[in-house]
Tab-separated table of C-alpha atoms in Angstrom:
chain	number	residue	atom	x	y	z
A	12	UNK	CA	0.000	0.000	0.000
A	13	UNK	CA	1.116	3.538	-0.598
A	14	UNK	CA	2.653	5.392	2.056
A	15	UNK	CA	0.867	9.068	3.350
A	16	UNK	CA	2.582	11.627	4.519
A	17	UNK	CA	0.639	13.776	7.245
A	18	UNK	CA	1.903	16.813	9.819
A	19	UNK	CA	2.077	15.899	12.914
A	20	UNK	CA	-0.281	18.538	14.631
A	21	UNK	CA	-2.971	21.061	13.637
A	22	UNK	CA	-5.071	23.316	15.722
A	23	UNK	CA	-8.131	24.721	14.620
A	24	UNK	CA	-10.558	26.819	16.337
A	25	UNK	CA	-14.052	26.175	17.551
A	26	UNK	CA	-16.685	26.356	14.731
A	27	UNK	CA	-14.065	26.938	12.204
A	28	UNK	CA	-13.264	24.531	9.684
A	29	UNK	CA	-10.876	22.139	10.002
A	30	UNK	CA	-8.585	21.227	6.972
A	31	UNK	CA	-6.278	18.280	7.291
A	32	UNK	CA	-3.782	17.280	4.386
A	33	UNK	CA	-2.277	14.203	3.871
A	34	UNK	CA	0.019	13.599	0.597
A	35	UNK	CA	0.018	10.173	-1.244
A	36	UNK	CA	2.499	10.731	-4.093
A	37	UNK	CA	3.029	7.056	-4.749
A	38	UNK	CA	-0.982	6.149	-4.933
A	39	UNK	CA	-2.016	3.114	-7.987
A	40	UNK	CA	-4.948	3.490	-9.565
A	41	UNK	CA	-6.698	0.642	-7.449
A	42	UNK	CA	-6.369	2.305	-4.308
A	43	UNK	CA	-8.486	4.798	-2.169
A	44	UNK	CA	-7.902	7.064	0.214
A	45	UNK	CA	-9.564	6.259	3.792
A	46	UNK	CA	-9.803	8.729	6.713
A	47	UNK	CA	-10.084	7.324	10.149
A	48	UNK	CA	-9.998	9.652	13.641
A	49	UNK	CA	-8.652	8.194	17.092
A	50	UNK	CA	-10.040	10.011	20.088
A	51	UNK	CA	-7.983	9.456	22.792
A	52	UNK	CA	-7.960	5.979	24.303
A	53	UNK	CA	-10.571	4.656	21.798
A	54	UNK	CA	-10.509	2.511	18.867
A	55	UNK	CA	-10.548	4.361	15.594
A	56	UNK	CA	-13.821	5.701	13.928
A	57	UNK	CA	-14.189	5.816	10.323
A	58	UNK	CA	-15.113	8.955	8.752
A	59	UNK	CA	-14.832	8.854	4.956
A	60	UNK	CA	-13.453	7.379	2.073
A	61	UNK	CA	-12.808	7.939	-1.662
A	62	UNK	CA	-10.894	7.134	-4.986
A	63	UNK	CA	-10.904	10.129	-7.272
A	64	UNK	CA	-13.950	12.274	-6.948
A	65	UNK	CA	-14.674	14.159	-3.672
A	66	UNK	CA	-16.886	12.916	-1.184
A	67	UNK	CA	-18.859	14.649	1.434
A	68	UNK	CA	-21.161	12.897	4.302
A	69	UNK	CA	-22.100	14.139	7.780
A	70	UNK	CA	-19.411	14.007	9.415
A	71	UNK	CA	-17.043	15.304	6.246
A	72	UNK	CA	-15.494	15.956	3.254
A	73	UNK	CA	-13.004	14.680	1.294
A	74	UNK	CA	-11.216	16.745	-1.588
A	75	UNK	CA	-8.846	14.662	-3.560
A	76	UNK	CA	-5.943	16.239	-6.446
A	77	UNK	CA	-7.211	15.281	-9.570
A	78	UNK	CA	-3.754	13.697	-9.863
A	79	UNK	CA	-4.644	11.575	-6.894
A	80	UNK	CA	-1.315	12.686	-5.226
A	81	UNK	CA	-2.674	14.503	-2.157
A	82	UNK	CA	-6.430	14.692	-0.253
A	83	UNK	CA	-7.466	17.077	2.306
A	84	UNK	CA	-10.094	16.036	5.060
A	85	UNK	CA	-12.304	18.549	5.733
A	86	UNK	CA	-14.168	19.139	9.264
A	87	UNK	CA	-16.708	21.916	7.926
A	88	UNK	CA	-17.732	23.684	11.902
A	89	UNK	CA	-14.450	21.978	14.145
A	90	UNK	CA	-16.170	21.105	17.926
A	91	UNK	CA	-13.797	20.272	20.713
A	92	UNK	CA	-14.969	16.556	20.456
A	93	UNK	CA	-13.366	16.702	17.334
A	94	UNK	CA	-10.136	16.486	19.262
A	95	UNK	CA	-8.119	13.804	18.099
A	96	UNK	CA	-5.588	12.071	15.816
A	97	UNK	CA	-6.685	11.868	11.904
A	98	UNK	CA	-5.117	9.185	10.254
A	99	UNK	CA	-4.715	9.260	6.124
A	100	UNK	CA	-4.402	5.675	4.519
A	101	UNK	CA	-4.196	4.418	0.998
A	102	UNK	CA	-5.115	0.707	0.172
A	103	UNK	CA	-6.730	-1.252	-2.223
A	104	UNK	CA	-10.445	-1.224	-1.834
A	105	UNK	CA	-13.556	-3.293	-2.358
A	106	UNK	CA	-13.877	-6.525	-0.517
A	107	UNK	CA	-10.248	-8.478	-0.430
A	108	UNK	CA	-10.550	-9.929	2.305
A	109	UNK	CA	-6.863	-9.641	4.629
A	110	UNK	CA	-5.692	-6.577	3.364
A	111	UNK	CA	-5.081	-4.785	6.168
A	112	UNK	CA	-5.204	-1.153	7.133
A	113	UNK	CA	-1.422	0.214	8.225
A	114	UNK	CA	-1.518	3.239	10.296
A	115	UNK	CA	1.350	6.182	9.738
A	116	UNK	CA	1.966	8.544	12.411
A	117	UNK	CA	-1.375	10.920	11.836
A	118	UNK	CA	-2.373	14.497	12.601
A	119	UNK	CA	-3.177	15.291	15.611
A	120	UNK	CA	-5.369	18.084	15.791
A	121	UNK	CA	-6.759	20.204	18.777
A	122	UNK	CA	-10.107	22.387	18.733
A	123	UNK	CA	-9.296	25.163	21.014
A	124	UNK	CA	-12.289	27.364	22.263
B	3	UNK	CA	-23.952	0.380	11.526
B	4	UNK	CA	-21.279	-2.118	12.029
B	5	UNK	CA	-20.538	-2.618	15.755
B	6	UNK	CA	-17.433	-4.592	17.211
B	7	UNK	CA	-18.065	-5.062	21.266
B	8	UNK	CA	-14.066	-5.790	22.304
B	9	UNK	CA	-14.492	-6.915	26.348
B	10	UNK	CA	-12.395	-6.058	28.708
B	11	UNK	CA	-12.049	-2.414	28.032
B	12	UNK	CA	-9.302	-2.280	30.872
B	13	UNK	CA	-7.220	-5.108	32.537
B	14	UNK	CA	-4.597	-4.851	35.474
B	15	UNK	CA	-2.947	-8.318	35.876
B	16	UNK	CA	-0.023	-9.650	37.647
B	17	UNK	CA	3.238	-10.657	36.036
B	18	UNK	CA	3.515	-14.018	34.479
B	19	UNK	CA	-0.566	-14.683	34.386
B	20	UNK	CA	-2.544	-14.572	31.398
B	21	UNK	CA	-4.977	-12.506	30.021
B	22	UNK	CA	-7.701	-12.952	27.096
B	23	UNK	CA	-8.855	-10.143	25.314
B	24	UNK	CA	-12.438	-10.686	23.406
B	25	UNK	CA	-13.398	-9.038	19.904
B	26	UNK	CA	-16.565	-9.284	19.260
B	27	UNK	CA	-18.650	-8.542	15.804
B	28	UNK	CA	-22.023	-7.953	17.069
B	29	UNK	CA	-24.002	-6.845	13.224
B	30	UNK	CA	-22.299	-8.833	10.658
B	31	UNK	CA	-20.111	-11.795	10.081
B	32	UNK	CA	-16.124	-10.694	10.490
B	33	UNK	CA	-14.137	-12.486	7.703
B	34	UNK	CA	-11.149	-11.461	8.942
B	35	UNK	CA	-10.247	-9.819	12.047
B	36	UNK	CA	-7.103	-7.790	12.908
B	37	UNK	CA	-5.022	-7.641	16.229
B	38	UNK	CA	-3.430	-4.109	17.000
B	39	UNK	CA	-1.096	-3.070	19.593
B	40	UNK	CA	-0.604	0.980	20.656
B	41	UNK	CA	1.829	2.165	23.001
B	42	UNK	CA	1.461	5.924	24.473
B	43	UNK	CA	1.912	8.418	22.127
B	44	UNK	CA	2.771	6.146	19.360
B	45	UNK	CA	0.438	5.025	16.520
B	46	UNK	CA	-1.081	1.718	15.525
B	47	UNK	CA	0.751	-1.454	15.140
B	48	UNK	CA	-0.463	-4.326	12.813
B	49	UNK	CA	0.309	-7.232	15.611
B	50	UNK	CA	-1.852	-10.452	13.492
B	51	UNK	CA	-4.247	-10.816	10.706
B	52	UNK	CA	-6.943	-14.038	11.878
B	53	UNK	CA	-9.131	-15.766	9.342
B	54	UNK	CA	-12.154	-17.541	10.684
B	55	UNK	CA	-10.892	-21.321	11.088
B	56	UNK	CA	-7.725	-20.759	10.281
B	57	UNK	CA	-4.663	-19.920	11.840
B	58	UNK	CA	-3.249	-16.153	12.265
B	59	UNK	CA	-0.705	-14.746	10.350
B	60	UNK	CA	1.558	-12.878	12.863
B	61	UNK	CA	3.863	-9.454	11.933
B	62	UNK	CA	7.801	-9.811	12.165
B	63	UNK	CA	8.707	-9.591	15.165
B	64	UNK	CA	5.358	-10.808	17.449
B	65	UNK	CA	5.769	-14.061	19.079
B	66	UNK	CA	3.164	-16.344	18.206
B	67	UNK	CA	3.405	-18.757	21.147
B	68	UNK	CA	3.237	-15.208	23.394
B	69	UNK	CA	0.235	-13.734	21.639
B	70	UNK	CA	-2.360	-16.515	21.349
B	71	UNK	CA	-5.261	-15.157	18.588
B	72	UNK	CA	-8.141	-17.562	18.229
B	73	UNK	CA	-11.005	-17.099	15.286
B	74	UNK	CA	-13.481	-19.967	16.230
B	75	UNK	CA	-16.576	-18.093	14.203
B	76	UNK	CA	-17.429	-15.101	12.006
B	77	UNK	CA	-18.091	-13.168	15.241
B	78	UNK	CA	-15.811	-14.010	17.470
B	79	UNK	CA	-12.057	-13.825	17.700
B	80	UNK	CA	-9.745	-14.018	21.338
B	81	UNK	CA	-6.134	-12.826	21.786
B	82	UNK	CA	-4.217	-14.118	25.214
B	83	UNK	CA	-1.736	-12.626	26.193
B	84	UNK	CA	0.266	-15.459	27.982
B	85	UNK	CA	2.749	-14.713	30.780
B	86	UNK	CA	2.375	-11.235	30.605
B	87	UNK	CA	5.347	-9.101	31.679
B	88	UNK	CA	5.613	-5.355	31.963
B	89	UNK	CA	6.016	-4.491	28.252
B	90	UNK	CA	3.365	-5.979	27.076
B	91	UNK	CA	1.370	-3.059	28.691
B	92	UNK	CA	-0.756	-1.243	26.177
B	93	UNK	CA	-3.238	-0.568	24.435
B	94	UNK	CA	-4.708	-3.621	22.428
B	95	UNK	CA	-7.291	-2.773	19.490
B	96	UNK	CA	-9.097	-5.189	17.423
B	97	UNK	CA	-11.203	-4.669	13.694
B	98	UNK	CA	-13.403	-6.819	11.756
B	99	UNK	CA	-13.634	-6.846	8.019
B	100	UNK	CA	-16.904	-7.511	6.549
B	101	UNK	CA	-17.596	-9.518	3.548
B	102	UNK	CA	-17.818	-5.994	1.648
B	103	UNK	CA	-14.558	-5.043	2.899
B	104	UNK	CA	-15.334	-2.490	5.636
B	105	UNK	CA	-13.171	-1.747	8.898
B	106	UNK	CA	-14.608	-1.819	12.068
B	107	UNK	CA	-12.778	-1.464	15.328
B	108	UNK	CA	-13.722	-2.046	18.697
B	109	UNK	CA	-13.268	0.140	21.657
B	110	UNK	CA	-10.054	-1.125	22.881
B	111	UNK	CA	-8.497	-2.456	25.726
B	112	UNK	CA	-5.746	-0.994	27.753
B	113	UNK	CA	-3.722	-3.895	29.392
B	114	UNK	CA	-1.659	-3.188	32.756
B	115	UNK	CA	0.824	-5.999	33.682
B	116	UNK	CA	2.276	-4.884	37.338
């Protein structure tokens, strides 16, 4: 799977949006782009996915380069319980079974008041 | 949605005991299932993939005969952690794949070995 690159912390402020980048320069054409959040001492939640055109749902949107190369999660109106560490992976999708999901470092990002 | 119960969500044992951890898939049948390990501060690290019936494929580096991982059904998979020392402490995380490829993870469960 392709490897993401991510900073390692963000702030954002309360009700602003959030915008977290995360470059995939070495992306195939088989693989998407998954966001997943890790509030602190919990399991990670998934929030989006997507493999070339953006995606929005409740809790986000995702913008991807029309080269593929680099995505941005965006948190549209940031809360503090959005407080956590956003992690940016590539991998093949649909349903192979066993392909596991590899975790980089992330971004953590804190909602200040 | 998906839901994966993982039970205990905490654990304090004694060095040299053993302790099972429980994944649970509690919606849908878990193909495969996926045994995590997180120390503070640090991100997630792949520790076994488990098929149902068959037996887990472990990373480089985990002992196999340490970290028992059992996958008895599509809802169900156990890791032990036998004769636990003090660096085993952490934070153990489990997912379940679907049969249409999703990622579920359940809550976690910090272990304590004193």
């Amino acid at each position: 799977d392709a490897k993401t690159t991510q900073p390692p912390s963000m702030d954002c402020a309360e009700g602003r949006a959030a915008n977290l980048p995360c470059n995939h320069s070495t992306i195939s054409g088989n693989e998407y782009v998954y966001w997943y959040r890790q509030i602190h001492s919990q399991g990670p939640q998934y929030i989006i996915h997507g493999l070339k055109n953006n995606e929005t749902n409740e809790m986000a949107s995702l913008i991807i380069t029309e080269d593929r190369k680099s995505s941005t999660l965006i948190l549209p109106h940031a809360t503090l319980r959005d407080t956590a560490v956003y992690y940016c992976i590539v991998r093949v999708g649909g349903g192979n079974a066993g392909n596991m999901l590899t975790f980089g470092g992330g971004t953590r990002l804190m909602v200040k008041p | 949605g998906a839901v994966v119960s993982q039970h205990p969500s905490w654990v304090i044992c004694k060095s040299g005991t053993s302790v099972k951890i429980e994944c649970r898939s509690l919606d849908f049948q878990a193909t495969t299932m996926f045994w995590y390990r997180q120390f503070p501060k640090q991100s997630l690290m792949l520790m076994a993939t488990s098929n149902e019936g068959s037996k887990a494929t472990y990373e480089q580096g985990v002992e196999k005969d340490k970290f028992l991982i059992n996958h008895a059904s599509l809802t169900l998979s156990t890791l032990t952690v036998t004769s636990a020392h003090p660096e085993d402490s952490s934070f153990y995380i489990c997912s379940a794949q679907g049969l249409l490829g999703g990622y579920t993870f359940g809550s976690g469960t910090r272990l304590t070995v004193v």
